Amino acid sequence: MSKILVFGHKNPDTDAIASAISFSYLQNELGKETEAVALGEIGEETAYALNYFGVEAPRVIETAANETNTVYLVDHNEAQQSVSDIKEVEIASVVDHHRISNIDTANPLYYRAEPVGCTATIILKIFKENNVTIPKHIAGIMLSAIVSDTLLFKSPTSTPEDEAAAKELAGIAEVDLDVYGLDMLKAGTNMGTKTAEEMIDMDAKSFPMGDKNVRIAQINVVDIEDVFAKQSELEKAIQEANLENNYDLFILVVTNILDSDSMVLALGNPIIAVEDAFGVKLENNKALLKGVVSRKKQVVPQLTEALTK
Amino acid sequence: MSKILVFGHKNPDTDAIASAISFSYLQNELGKETEAVALGEIGEETAYALNYFGVEAPRVIETAANETNTVYLVDHNEAQQSVSDIKEVEIASVVDHHRISNIDTANPLYYRAEPVGCTATIILKIFKENNVTIPKHIAGIMLSAIVSDTLLFKSPTSTPEDEAAAKELAGIAEVDLDVYGLDMLKAGTNMGTKTAEEMIDMDAKSFPMGDKNVRIAQINVVDIEDVFAKQSELEKAIQEANLENNYDLFILVVTNILDSDSMVLALGNPIIAVEDAFGVKLENNKALLKGVVSRKKQVVPQLTEALTK
């Protein structure tokens, strides 16, 4: 039998990569034959984490069915965020911490989702339930995932369980959680070398909401103005992306990881849904969302409601 | 806040009822305010189990949103098998052992599915993970659910985990597993008092497959011929049900729990899909499926494939 492929969502963030690697490691220890792969190139934050702990980046795949008939999903479940030929393989396992949508299987499967801040927090629990020891490098990338998803526990998605998991993993990985965490987050905020096209795509996900196809991208920075200095290039890139991919609505969420606010840039239809969802008025296509840092908890549900009511 | 409602699927079987009661008990012990309810009247097998262990049948509800905004699903996830107004409440938790299909949430949730024979087997695991003691009457109905779903471990859906769970629960409930189990199963096979309409509805579920709306009912018996003595009434009832509910295809699976074979009676379109799925020729609308006892594992995937290829 060919190897089971384990992967996170397209445009992988640190959790998508670290959860694939750590869940694959766990399953191999339990006797399965799996390989962690990625649905896209890793970003600078993830590269920092992998490099720090001496872990190789997973191989990038475009399709799965050409090499396996079974896949394990981590950190996502929605078909449009998964591998392009997901309908042609069997999803035997999902570990996730998102809403559930647009997933269909013919057979019963293992599905483990909890409303915590990070998939790696759930994977730590599964390691323990199976009495599998976590090696230092795996602990290191798992704690990196938790720091990344919770913005060092400042995101409203962060739970006491995430914080406890990160502390436990930091002990195994032998790092100072706060020092390492902030260094890693800052490594992901360097936009100097990025084109507008890259910036709107590096952490972007698609969501069907009502009858609209919504694209939501997020960038973490330490200075929001740096990004909006390029507003006209960003708008041009977004309009091209909307045309090319039939996105009805594109929302770029630019998050300041130090003060935990976000500025959104929104283009498409219906733009009024964005104003409704967040109770703001867009000016020059943008609005400041005070205290908003989480796409999952502070953007997706609000927009879903505004677009389905 | 109003109580969280916990329920299994429509046309509840013993697992749907027992899992709702036991998961509600567990959540209440963990500090939640929940109530187990049912999406339909219980059958004779379930009544036998509840009566044996002195547990009251849950109240039957038609809708949920009139009394709560949050629900926990057990033993199902597909909207068409759930409460009629499922779209109007938030699904905060699912514990299940079926395929995933036709479920959408706006928010992250707790979702626990494993490919085991019975939801109660997973609930036993969650009891243990939370260090909650299982009282005798709860253990009794949980083991009843496992016996029911696995046909005393003879179904191909049964796993070593289900058998171990049932044995452990039988110890707590202080019953002889084989003696009690067979008595309970037999209590569910009494068709003498049932009309044809009741027989095709007592354990029936709907499944979207490709662009078809498929209804699959199952009856457990100790003598298949007893049921087919009423074939013309059953066919009439099925044809009326198809018309009334827009089912494209109706499949009645009559399972002999002693020799583990099933006779199917199929009416609707495309009937060829039934022959394709099981590699049989229907004669007089029926065919014997040797060794088939599990709707979930031996009927649904095969039909789904035949109807979506």
Coordinates of C-alpha atoms in Angstrom, one line a residue:
Chain A
M1 CA 0.0 0.0 0.0
S2 CA 1.2 3.5 -0.8
K3 CA 1.9 5.9 2.1
I4 CA -0.9 7.9 3.6
L5 CA -0.4 11.6 3.0
V6 CA -0.9 14.0 5.9
F7 CA -1.3 17.7 5.2
G8 CA -2.8 21.0 6.4
H9 CA -4.6 23.6 4.3
K10 CA -3.4 25.5 1.2
N11 CA -1.2 28.5 1.8
P12 CA 0.1 26.7 4.8
D13 CA 0.8 28.6 8.0
T14 CA 2.9 27.3 10.8
D15 CA 0.1 25.2 12.3
A16 CA -0.7 23.5 9.0
I17 CA 2.9 22.5 8.6
A18 CA 3.8 21.6 12.2
S19 CA 0.6 19.7 12.7
A20 CA 1.2 17.7 9.5
I21 CA 4.7 16.8 10.6
S22 CA 3.8 16.0 14.2
F23 CA 0.7 14.0 13.4
S24 CA 2.6 12.1 10.8
Y25 CA 5.3 11.3 13.3
L26 CA 2.7 10.1 15.8
Q27 CA 0.9 7.9 13.3
N28 CA 4.2 6.4 12.2
E29 CA 5.1 5.6 15.8
L30 CA 1.7 3.9 16.0
G31 CA 2.5 1.7 13.1
K32 CA 1.0 3.5 10.2
E33 CA 3.0 4.5 7.1
T34 CA 2.5 8.2 6.5
E35 CA 4.3 11.2 5.1
A36 CA 3.7 14.8 5.9
V37 CA 3.4 17.0 2.9
A38 CA 2.4 20.6 2.2
L39 CA -0.1 22.3 -0.1
G40 CA 2.2 25.2 -0.8
E41 CA 5.5 26.8 0.0
I42 CA 6.1 27.7 3.6
G43 CA 6.3 31.3 4.8
E44 CA 9.1 33.1 6.6
E45 CA 7.7 32.5 10.1
T46 CA 7.4 28.7 9.5
A47 CA 10.9 28.7 7.9
Y48 CA 12.2 30.3 11.1
A49 CA 10.6 27.6 13.3
L50 CA 11.7 24.7 11.1
N51 CA 15.2 26.0 10.9
Y52 CA 15.4 26.7 14.6
F53 CA 14.5 23.1 15.5
G54 CA 16.4 21.5 12.6
V55 CA 13.3 20.1 10.8
E56 CA 13.1 19.9 7.0
A57 CA 10.2 21.5 5.2
P58 CA 7.7 19.0 3.8
R59 CA 7.6 18.3 0.1
V60 CA 4.9 20.3 -1.7
I61 CA 2.2 18.4 -3.6
E62 CA -0.3 19.6 -6.2
T63 CA -2.5 16.5 -6.2
A64 CA -2.9 13.5 -3.9
A65 CA -4.7 10.8 -5.9
N66 CA -1.7 10.1 -8.1
E67 CA 0.3 8.7 -5.2
T68 CA -2.2 7.5 -2.6
N69 CA -5.8 6.7 -2.0
T70 CA -5.9 7.7 1.7
V71 CA -5.2 11.1 3.3
Y72 CA -5.3 12.5 6.8
L73 CA -6.2 16.2 7.1
V74 CA -4.9 18.5 9.8
D75 CA -5.8 22.1 10.6
H76 CA -8.6 22.2 8.0
N77 CA -11.6 20.2 6.7
E78 CA -13.2 22.4 4.0
A79 CA -12.7 21.0 0.5
Q80 CA -11.9 24.3 -1.1
Q81 CA -9.0 24.7 1.4
S82 CA -7.7 21.2 0.7
V83 CA -5.8 19.5 -2.1
S84 CA -7.4 20.1 -5.5
D85 CA -8.4 16.4 -6.0
I86 CA -9.6 15.8 -2.4
K87 CA -12.9 14.2 -3.8
E88 CA -10.8 11.4 -5.4
V89 CA -9.2 10.2 -2.2
E90 CA -10.5 8.9 1.1
I91 CA -10.3 11.2 4.1
A92 CA -9.6 8.7 6.9
S93 CA -8.8 11.2 9.6
V94 CA -9.2 14.9 10.4
V95 CA -7.7 16.8 13.3
D96 CA -8.9 20.4 13.3
H97 CA -10.0 23.4 15.3
H98 CA -12.1 25.2 12.7
R99 CA -15.8 25.3 11.8
I100 CA -17.0 22.3 9.8
S101 CA -18.2 22.9 6.3
N102 CA -18.1 21.5 2.8
I103 CA -16.8 18.0 3.8
D104 CA -18.4 14.8 2.7
T105 CA -17.1 11.3 3.2
A106 CA -18.5 7.9 2.0
N107 CA -17.2 6.1 5.1
P108 CA -16.9 6.6 8.8
L109 CA -13.6 8.3 9.8
Y110 CA -11.6 9.5 12.7
Y111 CA -12.5 13.2 13.3
R112 CA -11.1 15.1 16.2
A113 CA -12.0 18.8 16.5
E114 CA -12.0 21.0 19.5
P115 CA -12.6 24.7 19.8
V116 CA -9.1 25.5 21.0
G117 CA -6.6 27.9 19.5
C118 CA -4.4 25.5 17.6
T119 CA -4.4 22.0 16.1
A120 CA -1.1 21.2 17.7
T121 CA -2.8 21.5 21.1
I122 CA -5.1 18.7 20.2
I123 CA -2.3 16.7 18.7
L124 CA -0.4 17.0 22.0
K125 CA -3.5 15.4 23.7
I126 CA -3.5 12.5 21.2
F127 CA 0.2 11.9 21.8
K128 CA -0.5 11.6 25.5
E129 CA -3.6 9.4 25.0
N130 CA -1.4 7.0 23.0
N131 CA 1.6 7.2 25.4
V132 CA 4.0 8.3 22.6
T133 CA 7.0 10.3 23.7
I134 CA 7.4 13.6 21.9
P135 CA 11.0 14.3 20.7
K136 CA 12.6 17.7 21.2
H137 CA 12.3 18.9 17.5
I138 CA 8.6 17.8 17.3
A139 CA 7.8 19.6 20.5
G140 CA 9.6 22.7 19.1
I141 CA 7.5 23.0 16.0
M142 CA 4.3 22.1 17.9
L143 CA 4.9 25.0 20.3
S144 CA 5.7 27.2 17.3
A145 CA 2.3 26.4 15.9
I146 CA 0.6 27.3 19.1
V147 CA 2.5 30.6 19.4
S148 CA 1.6 31.4 15.7
D149 CA -2.1 30.6 15.9
T150 CA -2.6 32.3 19.3
L151 CA -0.2 35.3 18.7
L152 CA 1.5 34.3 21.9
F153 CA -1.9 33.8 23.7
K154 CA -3.2 37.3 22.8
S155 CA -5.8 36.1 20.3
P156 CA -9.3 35.5 21.6
T157 CA -9.0 32.0 20.1
S158 CA -6.4 31.2 22.7
T159 CA -7.6 29.0 25.5
P160 CA -5.9 28.0 28.8
E161 CA -5.3 24.6 27.2
D162 CA -3.3 26.2 24.5
E163 CA -1.2 28.1 26.9
A164 CA -0.6 25.0 29.1
A165 CA 0.3 22.9 26.1
A166 CA 2.8 25.5 24.8
K167 CA 4.5 25.7 28.2
E168 CA 4.7 21.9 28.5
L169 CA 6.2 21.7 24.9
A170 CA 8.6 24.6 25.6
G171 CA 10.0 22.5 28.5
I172 CA 10.6 19.5 26.2
A173 CA 12.0 21.8 23.4
E174 CA 14.2 23.6 25.9
V175 CA 13.3 27.2 24.8
D176 CA 12.2 30.3 26.6
L177 CA 8.6 30.5 25.3
D178 CA 8.2 34.3 25.3
V179 CA 11.6 35.1 23.8
Y180 CA 11.5 32.4 21.2
G181 CA 7.8 33.1 20.5
L182 CA 8.2 36.9 19.8
D183 CA 11.3 36.2 17.6
M184 CA 9.4 33.7 15.6
L185 CA 6.3 36.0 15.2
K186 CA 8.6 38.9 14.1
A187 CA 10.2 36.6 11.5
G188 CA 6.8 36.3 9.8
T189 CA 6.2 40.1 9.7
N190 CA 8.9 41.1 7.2
M191 CA 6.9 42.4 4.3
G192 CA 9.9 44.3 2.8
T193 CA 10.7 41.6 0.2
K194 CA 7.1 40.8 -0.7
T195 CA 5.2 41.8 -3.8
A196 CA 1.5 42.9 -3.4
E197 CA 0.5 39.6 -5.0
E198 CA 2.5 37.7 -2.5
M199 CA 1.1 39.7 0.4
I200 CA -2.6 39.0 -0.5
D201 CA -1.9 35.3 -0.9
M202 CA 0.5 34.2 1.8
D203 CA -2.1 33.4 4.4
A204 CA -5.4 33.5 2.4
K205 CA -8.4 31.1 2.6
S206 CA -11.6 30.8 0.7
F207 CA -15.0 30.5 2.3
P208 CA -18.4 29.9 0.7
M209 CA -20.8 32.2 2.6
G210 CA -24.4 32.1 1.5
D211 CA -24.1 32.3 -2.2
K212 CA -20.9 34.3 -2.2
N213 CA -17.3 33.1 -2.6
V214 CA -15.3 35.0 0.0
R215 CA -11.5 35.3 0.2
I216 CA -10.0 36.3 3.5
A217 CA -6.2 37.0 3.7
Q218 CA -4.3 37.9 6.8
I219 CA -0.9 39.5 7.3
N220 CA 0.8 39.9 10.6
V221 CA 3.0 43.0 11.0
V222 CA 4.5 45.2 13.6
D223 CA 3.6 48.4 11.7
I224 CA 0.3 48.6 9.8
E225 CA 1.3 51.8 7.9
D226 CA 4.2 50.0 6.3
V227 CA 1.6 47.8 4.5
F228 CA -0.9 50.5 3.6
A229 CA 1.9 52.6 2.0
K230 CA 1.4 50.0 -0.8
Q231 CA -2.5 50.3 -0.7
S232 CA -2.9 51.0 -4.5
E233 CA -0.7 48.0 -5.5
L234 CA -2.6 45.8 -3.0
E235 CA -6.0 46.9 -4.4
K236 CA -4.8 46.2 -7.9
A237 CA -3.7 42.7 -6.9
I238 CA -6.9 42.1 -5.1
Q239 CA -9.0 43.2 -8.1
E240 CA -7.1 40.9 -10.3
A241 CA -7.4 38.0 -7.9
N242 CA -11.2 38.5 -7.7
L243 CA -11.5 38.5 -11.5
E244 CA -9.3 35.5 -12.0
N245 CA -10.7 33.3 -9.2
N246 CA -14.4 34.5 -9.2
Y247 CA -14.1 35.8 -5.6
D248 CA -17.1 37.9 -4.9
L249 CA -15.5 39.6 -1.9
F250 CA -11.9 39.9 -0.8
I251 CA -10.9 41.0 2.6
L252 CA -7.3 41.6 3.6
V253 CA -6.8 41.7 7.4
V254 CA -3.6 43.4 8.4
T255 CA -2.9 42.6 12.0
N256 CA -0.5 44.4 14.4
I257 CA 0.8 41.6 16.6
L258 CA 2.1 44.0 19.2
D259 CA -1.1 46.1 19.9
S260 CA -3.6 43.4 18.7
D261 CA -5.7 45.6 16.3
S262 CA -6.3 45.0 12.6
M263 CA -6.9 47.2 9.6
V264 CA -9.1 45.6 6.9
L265 CA -9.0 46.4 3.2
A266 CA -12.1 45.2 1.5
L267 CA -13.0 45.0 -2.2
G268 CA -15.9 43.3 -4.0
N269 CA -19.5 42.6 -3.5
P270 CA -21.5 43.1 -1.3
I271 CA -19.2 45.6 0.4
I272 CA -22.1 46.5 2.8
A273 CA -21.8 43.1 4.3
V274 CA -18.3 44.0 5.6
E275 CA -19.7 47.2 7.2
D276 CA -22.6 45.2 8.7
A277 CA -20.4 42.4 10.0
F278 CA -18.0 44.7 11.9
G279 CA -20.2 47.7 12.6
V280 CA -17.8 50.1 10.8
K281 CA -17.9 52.5 7.9
L282 CA -15.2 51.8 5.2
E283 CA -13.3 54.8 4.2
N284 CA -11.0 54.6 1.2
N285 CA -12.0 50.8 1.2
K286 CA -10.5 50.3 4.7
A287 CA -11.5 50.4 8.4
L288 CA -9.7 49.8 11.7
L289 CA -11.1 46.9 13.7
K290 CA -10.0 47.5 17.3
G291 CA -9.0 44.3 19.1
V292 CA -9.6 42.0 16.1
V293 CA -6.8 39.6 15.5
S294 CA -8.6 36.3 14.8
R295 CA -9.9 35.5 11.3
K296 CA -11.6 32.4 12.7
K297 CA -13.4 33.9 15.6
Q298 CA -13.7 37.6 14.8
V299 CA -14.0 37.7 11.0
V300 CA -15.5 34.5 9.6
P301 CA -18.6 34.1 11.8
Q302 CA -19.5 37.8 11.6
L303 CA -19.2 37.8 7.8
T304 CA -21.0 34.5 7.5
E305 CA -23.9 35.9 9.4
A306 CA -24.0 39.2 7.4
L307 CA -24.0 37.2 4.2
T308 CA -26.5 34.6 5.1
K309 CA -29.2 36.6 6.9
Chain B
M1 CA -29.3 30.4 29.7
S2 CA -31.7 27.7 28.5
K3 CA -30.6 24.1 28.7
I4 CA -28.4 22.6 26.0
L5 CA -30.4 19.8 24.2
V6 CA -28.6 16.5 23.5
F7 CA -30.1 14.2 20.9
G8 CA -29.5 11.4 18.5
H9 CA -31.0 11.0 15.0
K10 CA -34.6 10.8 13.9
N11 CA -36.2 7.4 14.2
P12 CA -34.0 6.8 17.2
D13 CA -32.4 3.4 17.7
T14 CA -30.9 2.2 21.0
D15 CA -27.6 4.0 20.4
A16 CA -29.3 7.3 19.5
I17 CA -31.2 7.2 22.8
A18 CA -28.5 5.7 25.1
S19 CA -25.8 8.0 23.8
A20 CA -28.0 11.1 24.3
I21 CA -28.8 10.1 27.9
S22 CA -25.2 9.1 28.7
F23 CA -23.5 12.1 27.1
S24 CA -26.0 14.4 28.7
Y25 CA -25.2 12.8 32.1
L26 CA -21.5 13.2 31.5
Q27 CA -21.8 16.9 30.5
N28 CA -24.0 17.6 33.5
E29 CA -21.3 16.0 35.7
L30 CA -18.8 18.3 34.0
G31 CA -20.9 21.4 34.9
K32 CA -23.0 21.9 31.8
E33 CA -26.8 22.2 31.9
T34 CA -28.1 19.7 29.4
E35 CA -31.1 17.6 28.8
A36 CA -31.3 14.4 26.7
V37 CA -34.2 14.4 24.3
A38 CA -35.3 12.3 21.4
L39 CA -36.3 12.9 17.8
G40 CA -39.1 10.3 17.8
E41 CA -40.7 7.6 19.9
I42 CA -38.4 4.7 21.0
G43 CA -38.7 1.2 19.6
E44 CA -39.3 -2.1 21.5
E45 CA -35.6 -3.0 21.7
T46 CA -34.8 0.4 23.3
A47 CA -37.9 0.2 25.6
Y48 CA -36.6 -3.2 26.8
A49 CA -33.2 -1.7 27.6
L50 CA -34.5 1.4 29.4
N51 CA -37.0 -0.7 31.3
Y52 CA -34.4 -3.2 32.4
F53 CA -32.1 -0.6 33.8
G54 CA -34.9 1.6 35.2
V55 CA -34.2 4.6 32.9
E56 CA -37.0 6.9 31.7
A57 CA -37.4 7.5 28.0
P58 CA -36.4 11.0 26.9
R59 CA -39.0 13.5 26.0
V60 CA -39.7 13.7 22.3
I61 CA -39.1 17.1 20.6
E62 CA -40.2 18.3 17.1
T63 CA -38.0 21.5 17.0
A64 CA -35.1 22.8 19.1
A65 CA -34.9 26.5 18.4
N66 CA -38.0 27.2 20.4
E67 CA -36.3 26.2 23.6
T68 CA -32.5 26.5 23.2
N69 CA -29.9 28.0 20.9
T70 CA -27.3 25.3 21.5
V71 CA -27.4 21.6 20.8
Y72 CA -25.1 18.6 21.1
L73 CA -25.6 15.9 18.5
V74 CA -24.8 12.2 19.2
D75 CA -24.9 9.3 16.8
H76 CA -25.5 11.4 13.7
N77 CA -24.3 14.6 12.0
E78 CA -26.2 14.9 8.7
A79 CA -28.8 17.7 8.8
Q80 CA -31.6 15.6 7.2
Q81 CA -31.3 13.0 10.0
S82 CA -31.4 15.7 12.7
V83 CA -34.0 18.0 14.2
S84 CA -36.0 19.8 11.5
D85 CA -34.8 23.3 12.5
I86 CA -31.1 22.3 13.0
K87 CA -30.0 25.3 10.9
E88 CA -31.4 27.7 13.5
V89 CA -29.4 26.4 16.4
E90 CA -25.7 26.2 17.1
I91 CA -24.2 22.7 17.0
A92 CA -21.5 23.0 19.8
S93 CA -20.6 19.3 19.9
V94 CA -20.9 16.1 17.9
V95 CA -20.0 12.6 19.0
D96 CA -20.6 10.1 16.2
H97 CA -19.4 7.1 14.3
H98 CA -20.8 7.7 10.8
R99 CA -19.6 9.3 7.6
I100 CA -19.6 13.1 7.6
S101 CA -22.0 14.8 5.2
N102 CA -24.3 17.7 5.0
I103 CA -23.1 19.5 8.2
D104 CA -22.1 23.1 8.3
T105 CA -21.3 25.3 11.3
A106 CA -20.4 28.9 11.6
N107 CA -18.1 28.4 14.5
P108 CA -15.5 25.9 15.7
L109 CA -17.0 23.0 17.7
Y110 CA -16.1 19.9 19.6
Y111 CA -16.3 17.0 17.1
R112 CA -15.4 13.5 18.1
A113 CA -15.9 10.7 15.6
E114 CA -14.2 7.4 15.4
P115 CA -14.8 4.5 13.0
V116 CA -16.0 2.2 15.8
G117 CA -19.2 0.2 16.0
C118 CA -21.1 2.4 18.4
T119 CA -21.2 6.0 19.6
A120 CA -21.5 4.7 23.2
T121 CA -18.0 3.2 22.8
I122 CA -16.6 6.7 22.2
I123 CA -18.6 8.1 25.0
L124 CA -17.1 5.6 27.4
K125 CA -13.7 6.9 26.4
I126 CA -14.7 10.5 27.0
F127 CA -16.0 9.5 30.5
K128 CA -12.6 8.0 31.3
E129 CA -10.7 11.0 29.9
N130 CA -12.6 13.2 32.2
N131 CA -12.4 10.8 35.2
V132 CA -16.2 10.7 35.6
T133 CA -17.6 7.6 37.3
I134 CA -20.3 5.7 35.3
P135 CA -23.3 4.7 37.4
K136 CA -24.9 1.3 36.9
H137 CA -28.0 2.4 35.0
I138 CA -25.9 4.5 32.5
A139 CA -23.5 1.6 32.0
G140 CA -26.5 -0.6 31.3
I141 CA -27.9 1.5 28.6
M142 CA -24.5 2.2 27.0
L143 CA -23.8 -1.6 26.8
S144 CA -27.3 -2.0 25.3
A145 CA -26.3 0.5 22.6
I146 CA -23.2 -1.4 21.8
V147 CA -25.0 -4.7 21.6
S148 CA -27.7 -3.2 19.4
D149 CA -25.3 -1.5 16.9
T150 CA -22.9 -4.4 16.6
L151 CA -25.6 -7.2 16.8
L152 CA -23.6 -8.7 19.7
F153 CA -20.3 -8.1 17.8
K154 CA -21.4 -10.0 14.7
S155 CA -21.6 -6.9 12.5
P156 CA -18.5 -6.0 10.4
T157 CA -18.8 -2.6 12.0
S158 CA -17.9 -4.1 15.4
T159 CA -14.3 -3.5 16.5
P160 CA -12.3 -5.0 19.4
E161 CA -12.8 -1.6 21.1
D162 CA -16.6 -2.1 21.1
E163 CA -16.3 -5.6 22.5
A164 CA -13.9 -4.5 25.2
A165 CA -16.2 -1.5 26.1
A166 CA -19.3 -3.7 26.3
K167 CA -17.5 -6.1 28.6
E168 CA -16.3 -3.4 30.9
L169 CA -19.8 -1.8 31.0
A170 CA -21.4 -5.2 31.6
G171 CA -19.2 -5.5 34.7
I172 CA -20.5 -2.1 36.0
A173 CA -24.1 -2.9 35.0
E174 CA -23.8 -6.4 36.6
V175 CA -25.4 -8.3 33.7
D176 CA -24.3 -11.4 31.7
L177 CA -23.5 -9.8 28.4
D178 CA -24.5 -12.6 26.1
V179 CA -27.8 -13.5 27.8
Y180 CA -28.9 -10.0 28.3
G181 CA -27.7 -9.0 24.8
L182 CA -29.7 -11.7 23.0
D183 CA -32.8 -11.0 25.0
M184 CA -32.6 -7.4 24.2
L185 CA -32.0 -8.0 20.5
K186 CA -35.0 -10.4 20.3
A187 CA -37.2 -7.8 22.0
G188 CA -36.6 -5.6 18.9
T189 CA -37.5 -8.3 16.4
N190 CA -41.2 -8.6 17.2
M191 CA -43.0 -7.5 14.0
G192 CA -46.3 -9.1 14.9
T193 CA -47.9 -5.9 16.1
K194 CA -46.4 -3.6 13.4
T195 CA -48.1 -2.3 10.4
A196 CA -46.2 -2.1 7.1
E197 CA -46.0 1.7 7.5
E198 CA -44.4 1.2 10.9
M199 CA -42.0 -1.4 9.7
I200 CA -40.6 0.7 6.9
D201 CA -40.2 3.7 9.2
M202 CA -38.9 2.3 12.5
D203 CA -35.2 2.4 11.7
A204 CA -35.1 4.5 8.5
K205 CA -32.6 7.1 7.5
S206 CA -32.3 9.4 4.5
F207 CA -29.1 9.9 2.5
P208 CA -28.4 12.3 -0.4
M209 CA -26.3 10.3 -2.9
G210 CA -25.3 12.0 -6.0
D211 CA -28.5 13.8 -7.1
K212 CA -30.7 11.2 -5.6
N213 CA -32.6 11.2 -2.3
V214 CA -32.2 7.7 -0.9
R215 CA -34.1 6.2 2.0
I216 CA -32.7 3.1 3.7
A217 CA -34.7 1.3 6.3
Q218 CA -33.6 -1.7 8.3
I219 CA -35.5 -4.3 10.4
N220 CA -33.9 -6.9 12.6
V221 CA -35.7 -10.2 12.7
V222 CA -35.2 -13.9 13.6
D223 CA -37.2 -15.1 10.6
I224 CA -37.0 -13.2 7.3
E225 CA -39.9 -15.0 5.8
D226 CA -42.2 -13.6 8.5
V227 CA -41.6 -10.1 7.1
F228 CA -41.9 -11.1 3.4
A229 CA -45.3 -12.7 4.0
K230 CA -46.4 -9.0 4.0
Q231 CA -44.4 -8.1 0.9
S232 CA -47.3 -6.5 -1.0
E233 CA -48.3 -4.3 1.9
L234 CA -44.7 -3.3 2.4
E235 CA -44.4 -2.4 -1.3
K236 CA -47.5 -0.3 -1.1
A237 CA -46.2 1.5 2.0
I238 CA -42.9 2.1 0.3
Q239 CA -44.4 3.5 -2.9
E240 CA -46.6 5.9 -0.8
A241 CA -43.6 7.0 1.3
N242 CA -41.6 7.6 -1.9
L243 CA -44.3 9.8 -3.4
E244 CA -45.0 11.7 -0.2
N245 CA -41.4 12.4 0.7
N246 CA -39.8 12.6 -2.8
Y247 CA -37.5 9.6 -2.1
D248 CA -36.0 8.5 -5.4
L249 CA -35.1 5.1 -4.1
F250 CA -36.2 3.2 -1.1
I251 CA -34.3 0.2 0.2
L252 CA -35.7 -2.0 3.0
V253 CA -33.0 -4.2 4.6
V254 CA -34.4 -7.1 6.5
T255 CA -31.7 -8.6 8.6
N256 CA -31.7 -12.0 10.3
I257 CA -29.7 -11.4 13.5
L258 CA -29.1 -15.1 14.1
D259 CA -27.5 -16.0 10.7
S260 CA -26.3 -12.5 9.7
D261 CA -27.8 -12.3 6.3
S262 CA -30.2 -9.7 4.9
M263 CA -32.9 -9.7 2.3
V264 CA -33.4 -6.3 0.5
L265 CA -36.6 -5.0 -0.9
A266 CA -35.9 -2.1 -3.3
L267 CA -38.3 0.2 -5.1
G268 CA -37.7 3.5 -7.0
N269 CA -35.1 4.8 -9.4
P270 CA -32.5 3.9 -10.5
I271 CA -33.1 0.4 -9.4
I272 CA -30.0 -0.7 -11.4
A273 CA -27.9 1.1 -8.8
V274 CA -29.0 -1.4 -6.3
E275 CA -28.0 -4.3 -8.5
D276 CA -24.7 -2.6 -9.3
A277 CA -24.0 -1.8 -5.7
F278 CA -24.4 -5.4 -4.4
G279 CA -23.6 -7.4 -7.5
V280 CA -27.1 -9.1 -7.4
K281 CA -30.1 -9.4 -9.7
L282 CA -33.4 -8.3 -8.1
E283 CA -36.2 -10.8 -8.5
N284 CA -39.7 -9.7 -7.6
N285 CA -37.9 -6.5 -6.2
K286 CA -35.8 -8.4 -3.8
A287 CA -32.4 -10.0 -3.4
L288 CA -30.6 -11.9 -0.7
L289 CA -27.3 -10.2 0.5
K290 CA -25.2 -12.9 2.1
G291 CA -23.4 -11.7 5.2
V292 CA -24.7 -8.2 5.0
V293 CA -25.9 -6.8 8.3
S294 CA -24.5 -3.3 8.4
R295 CA -26.3 -0.4 6.7
K296 CA -23.4 1.9 7.4
K297 CA -20.6 -0.3 6.2
Q298 CA -22.2 -2.7 3.7
V299 CA -25.0 -0.7 2.2
V300 CA -24.4 3.1 2.3
P301 CA -20.9 3.2 0.8
Q302 CA -21.7 0.7 -2.0
L303 CA -24.9 2.6 -3.0
T304 CA -23.1 6.0 -2.7
E305 CA -20.5 4.7 -5.1
A306 CA -23.1 3.2 -7.5
L307 CA -25.0 6.5 -7.5
T308 CA -22.1 8.9 -7.9
K309 CA -19.9 7.3 -10.4

